Amino acid sequence: MSSKLPEIPQQKRSSILKSSFRRRWPFLIWAGMIALSVWLYQHGGDYMRINGMVEIVEETVSPLQTGRVTKIHVFAGEPVVSGQIVAEMDTTLIDQEMAALSEEIEKTRAEDERQLASAEQRLTAELREIELDWATDKAEARIYSTEIERLETLVERGLVTAAEVLREKSRYEALKERIILYPSQIREINNERKQFSNLRSRIFSEPSTSSLSTFKLLLQEKENLTLRANQAGIVSQIKSRPGDVIRAGDTVVRIVTERQTKILAFMNESDTRSADVGDIVQAHPAIGGERFDVKVTAVSPNILALPDRASPIPNHVVRGRRIELIPLEPVTLSPGASIIIILPQTRLW
């Protein structure tokens, strides 16, 4: 009997490891997936996406009073500049009022002209009468002077009394006093004529204050019926057509104004990260487009409650903060376009 032990075949270590791995690979895959899920849960929330849109700044061109549209000078999609006429309203009634006022002003001017002409004629006649009286009195004064000299010689001869001479001298002195007053009277009349001439120029150069004020008001009303764009932009909608009667304040034309691009977003109250003014984050169009940097310029200080139209629960609201952002570089974004804002988020654990 042999004392030699039988040899037992020894499996190689590598074969054992391979066999063990084949048996345990499902477990390892599941363990890896769990580890990846934990990592994603802890780190995948580093960024939060919220929806926003490019702000639409519209100007509504409306009349200040009820009237009928007569002309539309623009079409949808047409660019306009500040002050450009976009529509016109009917001004027939105002034109009639202005015509009536002009006729009244002309009648008033004609009456004023008649009164001024009558007054000037009266002054002219008075001036001529005074000049005639002045010439007559000067002639009489010369005659009185000669007659007094003649009477004085007769008094010396005793042919007339001294009383007669004295009576003639008193008349002569009164006549000389009248002659002295004529120049001042003539100056006064000439001054009045000059004042009438100035009054004529002032009256006929412009209407009376009340008529002028009324006329200016009518002109302003007529100007208000010419509708203009207050700011540059692009016509987005024509709300009325020629012939339509619209009330004061109703929109005739809508214009999307050209302003700095601003993005509006709403961050739900449940979001753990609050944006601060001055933060620089990224954004991109919801439908295609590259990312670009935006800066937070405003955050509502209070929580806002907005109706959630997507909720099946009646009167359900969502609560959050309103955020305003502006691109740091010029980008081409259509007003009202949907934008995705990417905010860094820090979880509370």
mmCIF file of C-alpha atoms in Angstrom:
data_model
loop_
_atom_site.group_PDB
_atom_site.id
_atom_site.type_symbol
_atom_site.label_atom_id
_atom_site.label_comp_id
_atom_site.label_asym_id
_atom_site.label_seq_id
_atom_site.Cartn_x
_atom_site.Cartn_y
_atom_site.Cartn_z
ATOM 1 C CA MET A 1 0.000 0.000 0.000
ATOM 2 C CA SER A 2 1.471 3.244 -1.041
ATOM 3 C CA SER A 3 1.757 6.104 1.386
ATOM 4 C CA LYS A 4 1.504 8.775 -1.310
ATOM 5 C CA LEU A 5 -1.624 11.022 -1.048
ATOM 6 C CA PRO A 6 -3.658 11.627 -4.144
ATOM 7 C CA GLU A 7 -3.204 15.063 -5.760
ATOM 8 C CA ILE A 8 -6.278 17.308 -5.676
ATOM 9 C CA PRO A 9 -6.481 19.699 -8.623
ATOM 10 C CA GLN A 10 -6.007 23.401 -7.460
ATOM 11 C CA GLN A 11 -8.168 26.009 -9.230
ATOM 12 C CA LYS A 12 -6.399 29.138 -10.154
ATOM 13 C CA ARG A 13 -7.211 32.281 -8.077
ATOM 14 C CA SER A 14 -8.136 34.316 -11.123
ATOM 15 C CA SER A 15 -10.710 31.793 -12.165
ATOM 16 C CA ILE A 16 -12.284 31.958 -8.740
ATOM 17 C CA LEU A 17 -12.493 35.779 -8.893
ATOM 18 C CA LYS A 18 -14.081 35.700 -12.308
ATOM 19 C CA SER A 19 -16.626 33.193 -11.177
ATOM 20 C CA SER A 20 -17.424 35.285 -8.108
ATOM 21 C CA PHE A 21 -17.819 38.443 -10.250
ATOM 22 C CA ARG A 22 -20.186 36.636 -12.615
ATOM 23 C CA ARG A 23 -22.353 35.671 -9.714
ATOM 24 C CA ARG A 24 -22.385 39.120 -8.119
ATOM 25 C CA TRP A 25 -22.512 41.554 -11.112
ATOM 26 C CA PRO A 26 -26.217 42.306 -10.813
ATOM 27 C CA PHE A 27 -25.705 43.375 -7.233
ATOM 28 C CA LEU A 28 -22.768 45.586 -8.193
ATOM 29 C CA ILE A 29 -24.760 47.266 -10.942
ATOM 30 C CA TRP A 30 -27.605 48.010 -8.576
ATOM 31 C CA ALA A 31 -25.165 49.335 -5.975
ATOM 32 C CA GLY A 32 -23.616 51.610 -8.606
ATOM 33 C CA MET A 33 -26.994 52.906 -9.705
ATOM 34 C CA ILE A 34 -27.925 53.641 -6.110
ATOM 35 C CA ALA A 35 -24.660 55.503 -5.590
ATOM 36 C CA LEU A 36 -25.221 57.496 -8.797
ATOM 37 C CA SER A 37 -28.770 58.318 -7.744
ATOM 38 C CA VAL A 38 -27.549 59.558 -4.380
ATOM 39 C CA TRP A 39 -24.923 61.711 -6.063
ATOM 40 C CA LEU A 40 -27.403 63.137 -8.536
ATOM 41 C CA TYR A 41 -29.853 63.823 -5.749
ATOM 42 C CA GLN A 42 -27.215 65.671 -3.809
ATOM 43 C CA HIS A 43 -25.582 67.484 -6.708
ATOM 44 C CA GLY A 44 -28.118 67.477 -9.511
ATOM 45 C CA GLY A 45 -30.050 70.323 -7.852
ATOM 46 C CA ASP A 46 -27.147 72.727 -8.159
ATOM 47 C CA TYR A 47 -29.014 74.401 -10.997
ATOM 48 C CA MET A 48 -32.672 75.373 -11.193
ATOM 49 C CA ARG A 49 -34.595 76.296 -14.315
ATOM 50 C CA ILE A 50 -37.450 78.764 -14.250
ATOM 51 C CA ASN A 51 -39.578 80.042 -17.088
ATOM 52 C CA GLY A 52 -39.618 83.628 -18.250
ATOM 53 C CA MET A 53 -40.543 85.753 -21.221
ATOM 54 C CA VAL A 54 -39.277 88.821 -23.022
ATOM 55 C CA GLU A 55 -41.203 91.836 -21.810
ATOM 56 C CA ILE A 56 -43.689 93.332 -24.256
ATOM 57 C CA VAL A 57 -43.842 97.121 -23.927
ATOM 58 C CA GLU A 58 -46.796 98.344 -25.952
ATOM 59 C CA GLU A 59 -48.069 101.831 -26.640
ATOM 60 C CA THR A 60 -51.754 102.183 -27.361
ATOM 61 C CA VAL A 61 -52.637 105.113 -29.608
ATOM 62 C CA SER A 62 -56.087 106.369 -28.625
ATOM 63 C CA PRO A 63 -58.132 109.544 -29.178
ATOM 64 C CA LEU A 64 -58.962 111.876 -26.313
ATOM 65 C CA GLN A 65 -62.566 112.236 -27.448
ATOM 66 C CA THR A 66 -65.185 110.185 -29.222
ATOM 67 C CA GLY A 67 -65.121 110.422 -32.986
ATOM 68 C CA ARG A 68 -64.948 108.689 -36.329
ATOM 69 C CA VAL A 69 -61.736 107.337 -37.842
ATOM 70 C CA THR A 70 -61.117 108.832 -41.288
ATOM 71 C CA LYS A 71 -57.605 107.618 -42.162
ATOM 72 C CA ILE A 72 -55.131 104.939 -41.057
ATOM 73 C CA HIS A 73 -51.606 105.790 -42.194
ATOM 74 C CA VAL A 74 -49.749 102.638 -41.048
ATOM 75 C CA PHE A 75 -50.008 98.865 -41.363
ATOM 76 C CA ALA A 76 -49.135 95.998 -39.033
ATOM 77 C CA GLY A 77 -45.400 95.357 -38.959
ATOM 78 C CA GLU A 78 -44.469 98.853 -40.120
ATOM 79 C CA PRO A 79 -41.743 100.624 -38.112
ATOM 80 C CA VAL A 80 -42.689 104.087 -36.868
ATOM 81 C CA VAL A 81 -40.797 106.947 -35.280
ATOM 82 C CA SER A 82 -41.759 109.238 -32.447
ATOM 83 C CA GLY A 83 -44.275 111.866 -33.582
ATOM 84 C CA GLN A 84 -45.272 110.051 -36.766
ATOM 85 C CA ILE A 85 -48.959 110.326 -37.711
ATOM 86 C CA VAL A 86 -50.584 106.898 -37.517
ATOM 87 C CA ALA A 87 -54.271 107.787 -37.846
ATOM 88 C CA GLU A 88 -56.669 110.714 -38.237
ATOM 89 C CA MET A 89 -60.091 111.359 -36.763
ATOM 90 C CA ASP A 90 -62.972 113.308 -38.274
ATOM 91 C CA THR A 91 -62.591 117.057 -37.596
ATOM 92 C CA THR A 92 -65.735 118.275 -39.392
ATOM 93 C CA LEU A 93 -67.452 119.644 -36.275
ATOM 94 C CA ILE A 94 -64.314 121.430 -35.098
ATOM 95 C CA ASP A 95 -63.753 122.874 -38.575
ATOM 96 C CA GLN A 96 -67.322 124.216 -38.534
ATOM 97 C CA GLU A 97 -66.812 125.748 -35.092
ATOM 98 C CA MET A 98 -63.566 127.349 -36.237
ATOM 99 C CA ALA A 99 -65.254 128.724 -39.348
ATOM 100 C CA ALA A 100 -68.104 130.157 -37.263
ATOM 101 C CA LEU A 101 -65.620 131.683 -34.831
ATOM 102 C CA SER A 102 -63.607 133.177 -37.705
ATOM 103 C CA GLU A 103 -66.791 134.705 -39.119
ATOM 104 C CA GLU A 104 -67.659 136.131 -35.705
ATOM 105 C CA ILE A 105 -64.158 137.553 -35.374
ATOM 106 C CA GLU A 106 -64.482 139.202 -38.797
ATOM 107 C CA LYS A 107 -67.832 140.729 -37.825
ATOM 108 C CA THR A 108 -66.344 142.025 -34.595
ATOM 109 C CA ARG A 109 -63.423 143.488 -36.504
ATOM 110 C CA ALA A 110 -65.773 145.192 -38.949
ATOM 111 C CA GLU A 111 -67.764 146.720 -36.074
ATOM 112 C CA ASP A 112 -64.564 147.850 -34.375
ATOM 113 C CA GLU A 113 -63.374 149.329 -37.665
ATOM 114 C CA ARG A 114 -66.635 151.239 -38.049
ATOM 115 C CA GLN A 115 -66.438 152.637 -34.512
ATOM 116 C CA LEU A 116 -62.782 153.570 -34.883
ATOM 117 C CA ALA A 117 -63.425 155.243 -38.234
ATOM 118 C CA SER A 118 -66.322 157.217 -36.729
ATOM 119 C CA ALA A 119 -64.192 158.317 -33.788
ATOM 120 C CA GLU A 120 -61.309 159.320 -36.052
ATOM 121 C CA GLN A 121 -63.677 161.320 -38.269
ATOM 122 C CA ARG A 122 -65.030 163.072 -35.193
ATOM 123 C CA LEU A 123 -61.503 163.957 -34.050
ATOM 124 C CA THR A 124 -60.571 165.139 -37.530
ATOM 125 C CA ALA A 125 -63.645 167.366 -37.693
ATOM 126 C CA GLU A 126 -62.949 168.701 -34.227
ATOM 127 C CA LEU A 127 -59.336 169.408 -35.153
ATOM 128 C CA ARG A 128 -60.384 171.292 -38.272
ATOM 129 C CA GLU A 129 -62.896 173.299 -36.289
ATOM 130 C CA ILE A 130 -60.324 174.238 -33.684
ATOM 131 C CA GLU A 131 -57.785 175.195 -36.365
ATOM 132 C CA LEU A 132 -60.466 177.329 -38.054
ATOM 133 C CA ASP A 133 -61.401 178.984 -34.758
ATOM 134 C CA TRP A 134 -57.725 179.614 -34.061
ATOM 135 C CA ALA A 135 -57.244 181.305 -37.418
ATOM 136 C CA THR A 136 -60.456 183.325 -36.946
ATOM 137 C CA ASP A 137 -59.474 184.453 -33.458
ATOM 138 C CA LYS A 138 -56.004 185.484 -34.618
ATOM 139 C CA ALA A 139 -57.568 187.535 -37.384
ATOM 140 C CA GLU A 140 -60.024 189.118 -34.944
ATOM 141 C CA ALA A 141 -57.167 189.810 -32.555
ATOM 142 C CA ARG A 142 -55.327 191.733 -35.254
ATOM 143 C CA ILE A 143 -58.481 193.695 -36.000
ATOM 144 C CA TYR A 144 -59.054 194.427 -32.284
ATOM 145 C CA SER A 145 -55.475 195.613 -31.937
ATOM 146 C CA THR A 146 -55.856 198.040 -34.836
ATOM 147 C CA GLU A 147 -59.265 199.211 -33.621
ATOM 148 C CA ILE A 148 -57.995 199.840 -30.080
ATOM 149 C CA GLU A 149 -55.171 202.005 -31.473
ATOM 150 C CA ARG A 150 -57.726 203.964 -33.517
ATOM 151 C CA LEU A 151 -60.048 204.417 -30.519
ATOM 152 C CA GLU A 152 -57.209 205.634 -28.333
ATOM 153 C CA THR A 153 -56.518 208.425 -30.814
ATOM 154 C CA LEU A 154 -60.208 209.289 -30.780
ATOM 155 C CA VAL A 155 -60.234 209.415 -26.983
ATOM 156 C CA GLU A 156 -57.425 211.991 -27.075
ATOM 157 C CA ARG A 157 -59.539 214.033 -29.412
ATOM 158 C CA GLY A 158 -62.636 213.531 -27.197
ATOM 159 C CA LEU A 159 -64.656 211.745 -29.842
ATOM 160 C CA VAL A 160 -65.136 208.522 -27.836
ATOM 161 C CA THR A 161 -65.158 207.746 -24.169
ATOM 162 C CA ALA A 162 -62.490 205.744 -22.320
ATOM 163 C CA ALA A 163 -65.139 203.192 -21.333
ATOM 164 C CA GLU A 164 -65.577 202.200 -24.939
ATOM 165 C CA VAL A 165 -61.840 201.677 -25.317
ATOM 166 C CA LEU A 166 -61.719 199.651 -22.104
ATOM 167 C CA ARG A 167 -64.534 197.433 -23.331
ATOM 168 C CA GLU A 168 -62.684 196.701 -26.570
ATOM 169 C CA LYS A 169 -59.450 195.982 -24.686
ATOM 170 C CA SER A 170 -61.197 193.426 -22.442
ATOM 171 C CA ARG A 171 -62.517 191.619 -25.508
ATOM 172 C CA TYR A 172 -59.034 191.721 -27.038
ATOM 173 C CA GLU A 173 -57.436 190.229 -23.899
ATOM 174 C CA ALA A 174 -60.017 187.434 -23.737
ATOM 175 C CA LEU A 175 -59.363 186.695 -27.391
ATOM 176 C CA LYS A 176 -55.608 186.487 -26.751
ATOM 177 C CA GLU A 177 -56.218 184.000 -23.894
ATOM 178 C CA ARG A 178 -58.236 181.800 -26.246
ATOM 179 C CA ILE A 179 -55.465 181.934 -28.844
ATOM 180 C CA ILE A 180 -52.951 180.737 -26.249
ATOM 181 C CA LEU A 181 -55.099 177.617 -25.502
ATOM 182 C CA TYR A 182 -55.447 176.455 -29.125
ATOM 183 C CA PRO A 183 -52.008 174.753 -29.446
ATOM 184 C CA SER A 184 -52.585 172.567 -26.359
ATOM 185 C CA GLN A 185 -56.030 171.566 -27.630
ATOM 186 C CA ILE A 186 -54.549 170.628 -30.998
ATOM 187 C CA ARG A 187 -51.826 168.536 -29.296
ATOM 188 C CA GLU A 188 -54.434 166.680 -27.251
ATOM 189 C CA ILE A 189 -56.484 165.854 -30.341
ATOM 190 C CA ASN A 190 -53.380 164.662 -32.200
ATOM 191 C CA ASN A 191 -52.467 162.461 -29.241
ATOM 192 C CA GLU A 192 -55.937 160.943 -29.285
ATOM 193 C CA ARG A 193 -55.616 160.269 -32.992
ATOM 194 C CA LYS A 194 -52.279 158.536 -32.382
ATOM 195 C CA GLN A 195 -53.833 156.399 -29.662
ATOM 196 C CA PHE A 196 -56.606 155.403 -32.035
ATOM 197 C CA SER A 197 -54.010 154.421 -34.612
ATOM 198 C CA ASN A 198 -52.204 152.209 -32.067
ATOM 199 C CA LEU A 199 -55.521 150.735 -30.969
ATOM 200 C CA ARG A 200 -56.369 149.926 -34.579
ATOM 201 C CA SER A 201 -53.060 148.109 -35.056
ATOM 202 C CA ARG A 202 -53.532 146.109 -31.858
ATOM 203 C CA ILE A 203 -57.139 145.169 -32.593
ATOM 204 C CA PHE A 204 -56.602 144.100 -36.176
ATOM 205 C CA SER A 205 -53.306 142.332 -35.628
ATOM 206 C CA GLU A 206 -54.981 139.650 -33.462
ATOM 207 C CA PRO A 207 -58.475 138.760 -32.216
ATOM 208 C CA SER A 208 -59.755 139.618 -28.780
ATOM 209 C CA THR A 209 -58.389 137.665 -25.828
ATOM 210 C CA SER A 210 -61.535 135.572 -25.393
ATOM 211 C CA SER A 211 -61.831 134.803 -29.117
ATOM 212 C CA LEU A 212 -58.135 133.982 -29.327
ATOM 213 C CA SER A 213 -58.372 131.611 -26.352
ATOM 214 C CA THR A 214 -61.372 129.844 -27.897
ATOM 215 C CA PHE A 215 -59.614 129.569 -31.258
ATOM 216 C CA LYS A 216 -56.500 128.101 -29.628
ATOM 217 C CA LEU A 217 -58.610 125.543 -27.781
ATOM 218 C CA LEU A 218 -60.253 124.506 -31.044
ATOM 219 C CA LEU A 219 -56.862 124.183 -32.706
ATOM 220 C CA GLN A 220 -55.673 121.995 -29.830
ATOM 221 C CA GLU A 221 -58.764 119.805 -30.121
ATOM 222 C CA LYS A 222 -58.151 119.428 -33.842
ATOM 223 C CA GLU A 223 -54.527 118.522 -33.203
ATOM 224 C CA ASN A 224 -55.616 115.910 -30.658
ATOM 225 C CA LEU A 225 -57.663 114.224 -33.387
ATOM 226 C CA THR A 226 -54.453 113.639 -35.327
ATOM 227 C CA LEU A 227 -53.116 110.498 -33.648
ATOM 228 C CA ARG A 228 -49.327 110.182 -33.438
ATOM 229 C CA ALA A 229 -46.858 107.634 -32.107
ATOM 230 C CA ASN A 230 -45.273 108.863 -28.894
ATOM 231 C CA GLN A 231 -42.302 106.493 -29.165
ATOM 232 C CA ALA A 232 -40.426 104.671 -31.892
ATOM 233 C CA GLY A 233 -41.439 101.059 -32.441
ATOM 234 C CA ILE A 234 -43.230 98.620 -34.728
ATOM 235 C CA VAL A 235 -46.981 98.562 -35.338
ATOM 236 C CA SER A 236 -48.292 95.322 -33.858
ATOM 237 C CA GLN A 237 -52.032 95.662 -34.450
ATOM 238 C CA ILE A 238 -54.585 97.879 -36.170
ATOM 239 C CA LYS A 239 -57.721 97.872 -34.011
ATOM 240 C CA SER A 240 -59.922 100.173 -36.078
ATOM 241 C CA ARG A 241 -60.703 100.899 -39.704
ATOM 242 C CA PRO A 242 -61.667 104.121 -41.485
ATOM 243 C CA GLY A 243 -65.327 104.798 -40.809
ATOM 244 C CA ASP A 244 -65.391 103.223 -37.355
ATOM 245 C CA VAL A 245 -66.780 105.368 -34.558
ATOM 246 C CA ILE A 246 -64.743 104.864 -31.422
ATOM 247 C CA ARG A 247 -65.010 106.243 -27.938
ATOM 248 C CA ALA A 248 -62.429 108.337 -26.159
ATOM 249 C CA GLY A 249 -59.636 106.128 -24.878
ATOM 250 C CA ASP A 250 -60.366 103.186 -27.195
ATOM 251 C CA THR A 251 -57.325 101.758 -28.935
ATOM 252 C CA VAL A 252 -56.864 102.518 -32.625
ATOM 253 C CA VAL A 253 -53.293 101.285 -33.105
ATOM 254 C CA ARG A 254 -50.965 99.195 -30.935
ATOM 255 C CA ILE A 255 -47.224 99.764 -31.177
ATOM 256 C CA VAL A 256 -44.498 97.585 -29.658
ATOM 257 C CA THR A 257 -41.978 100.178 -28.536
ATOM 258 C CA GLU A 258 -38.242 99.852 -28.958
ATOM 259 C CA ARG A 259 -36.719 99.664 -25.500
ATOM 260 C CA GLN A 260 -33.912 97.779 -23.803
ATOM 261 C CA THR A 261 -34.664 94.057 -23.787
ATOM 262 C CA LYS A 262 -36.007 92.984 -20.413
ATOM 263 C CA ILE A 263 -36.861 89.446 -19.307
ATOM 264 C CA LEU A 264 -39.612 88.796 -16.784
ATOM 265 C CA ALA A 265 -39.698 85.573 -14.747
ATOM 266 C CA PHE A 266 -41.581 84.107 -11.811
ATOM 267 C CA MET A 267 -39.801 81.995 -9.177
ATOM 268 C CA ASN A 268 -42.055 79.716 -7.165
ATOM 269 C CA GLU A 269 -42.161 80.150 -3.411
ATOM 270 C CA SER A 270 -41.105 76.517 -2.970
ATOM 271 C CA ASP A 271 -37.781 77.098 -4.719
ATOM 272 C CA THR A 272 -34.937 76.993 -2.214
ATOM 273 C CA ARG A 273 -32.717 79.540 -3.902
ATOM 274 C CA SER A 274 -33.633 83.240 -3.835
ATOM 275 C CA ALA A 275 -32.193 85.473 -6.550
ATOM 276 C CA ASP A 276 -30.621 88.746 -5.530
ATOM 277 C CA VAL A 277 -30.303 92.003 -7.450
ATOM 278 C CA GLY A 278 -26.968 92.042 -9.230
ATOM 279 C CA ASP A 279 -26.693 88.277 -9.690
ATOM 280 C CA ILE A 280 -25.441 87.207 -13.104
ATOM 281 C CA VAL A 281 -26.985 83.988 -14.391
ATOM 282 C CA GLN A 282 -27.582 82.347 -17.739
ATOM 283 C CA ALA A 283 -30.613 82.138 -19.975
ATOM 284 C CA HIS A 284 -31.532 80.814 -23.394
ATOM 285 C CA PRO A 285 -34.610 80.824 -25.654
ATOM 286 C CA ALA A 286 -37.053 78.042 -24.910
ATOM 287 C CA ILE A 287 -37.092 77.064 -28.592
ATOM 288 C CA GLY A 288 -33.522 76.889 -29.816
ATOM 289 C CA GLY A 289 -30.784 79.436 -29.381
ATOM 290 C CA GLU A 290 -27.518 79.790 -27.492
ATOM 291 C CA ARG A 291 -27.119 80.678 -23.856
ATOM 292 C CA PHE A 292 -26.323 84.219 -22.846
ATOM 293 C CA ASP A 293 -25.601 85.990 -19.571
ATOM 294 C CA VAL A 294 -28.293 88.032 -17.885
ATOM 295 C CA LYS A 295 -28.245 90.228 -14.815
ATOM 296 C CA VAL A 296 -30.951 90.336 -12.161
ATOM 297 C CA THR A 297 -32.099 93.958 -11.944
ATOM 298 C CA ALA A 298 -35.175 93.654 -9.731
ATOM 299 C CA VAL A 299 -36.805 91.141 -7.401
ATOM 300 C CA SER A 300 -40.248 91.746 -5.945
ATOM 301 C CA PRO A 301 -39.886 92.279 -2.188
ATOM 302 C CA ASN A 302 -43.082 90.425 -1.396
ATOM 303 C CA ILE A 303 -44.573 87.080 -2.301
ATOM 304 C CA LEU A 304 -47.087 87.438 -5.126
ATOM 305 C CA ALA A 305 -50.122 85.226 -5.640
ATOM 306 C CA LEU A 306 -50.965 84.522 -9.263
ATOM 307 C CA PRO A 307 -53.789 82.372 -10.667
ATOM 308 C CA ASP A 308 -52.596 79.010 -11.948
ATOM 309 C CA ARG A 309 -54.549 78.472 -15.155
ATOM 310 C CA ALA A 310 -53.059 75.011 -15.623
ATOM 311 C CA SER A 311 -54.458 73.756 -12.352
ATOM 312 C CA PRO A 312 -57.749 71.781 -12.403
ATOM 313 C CA ILE A 313 -58.546 73.151 -8.965
ATOM 314 C CA PRO A 314 -60.756 76.259 -9.231
ATOM 315 C CA ASN A 315 -59.249 79.436 -7.809
ATOM 316 C CA HIS A 316 -55.937 77.694 -7.248
ATOM 317 C CA VAL A 317 -52.996 80.115 -7.085
ATOM 318 C CA VAL A 318 -49.249 79.863 -7.226
ATOM 319 C CA ARG A 319 -47.086 81.998 -5.007
ATOM 320 C CA GLY A 320 -43.651 83.340 -5.666
ATOM 321 C CA ARG A 321 -41.511 86.335 -6.574
ATOM 322 C CA ARG A 322 -41.312 88.340 -9.770
ATOM 323 C CA ILE A 323 -37.816 88.715 -11.224
ATOM 324 C CA GLU A 324 -36.581 91.136 -13.857
ATOM 325 C CA LEU A 325 -33.382 90.483 -15.827
ATOM 326 C CA ILE A 326 -31.528 92.212 -18.662
ATOM 327 C CA PRO A 327 -28.975 90.679 -21.070
ATOM 328 C CA LEU A 328 -25.395 91.788 -20.524
ATOM 329 C CA GLU A 329 -24.748 91.773 -24.272
ATOM 330 C CA PRO A 330 -27.028 92.683 -27.192
ATOM 331 C CA VAL A 331 -29.203 89.739 -28.196
ATOM 332 C CA THR A 332 -32.019 89.443 -30.702
ATOM 333 C CA LEU A 333 -35.154 88.388 -28.855
ATOM 334 C CA SER A 334 -38.706 88.789 -30.018
ATOM 335 C CA PRO A 335 -41.049 90.484 -27.539
ATOM 336 C CA GLY A 336 -43.104 87.828 -25.768
ATOM 337 C CA ALA A 337 -40.649 85.002 -26.570
ATOM 338 C CA SER A 338 -40.312 82.255 -23.926
ATOM 339 C CA ILE A 339 -36.992 82.211 -22.099
ATOM 340 C CA ILE A 340 -35.434 79.638 -19.770
ATOM 341 C CA ILE A 341 -33.473 81.137 -16.881
ATOM 342 C CA ILE A 342 -30.878 78.949 -15.171
ATOM 343 C CA LEU A 343 -30.381 79.850 -11.514
ATOM 344 C CA PRO A 344 -27.764 78.238 -9.267
ATOM 345 C CA GLN A 345 -29.555 76.532 -6.378
ATOM 346 C CA THR A 346 -28.279 75.587 -2.931
ATOM 347 C CA ARG A 347 -30.315 72.990 -1.021
ATOM 348 C CA LEU A 348 -31.027 73.384 2.648
ATOM 349 C CA TRP A 349 -29.292 70.058 3.501
#
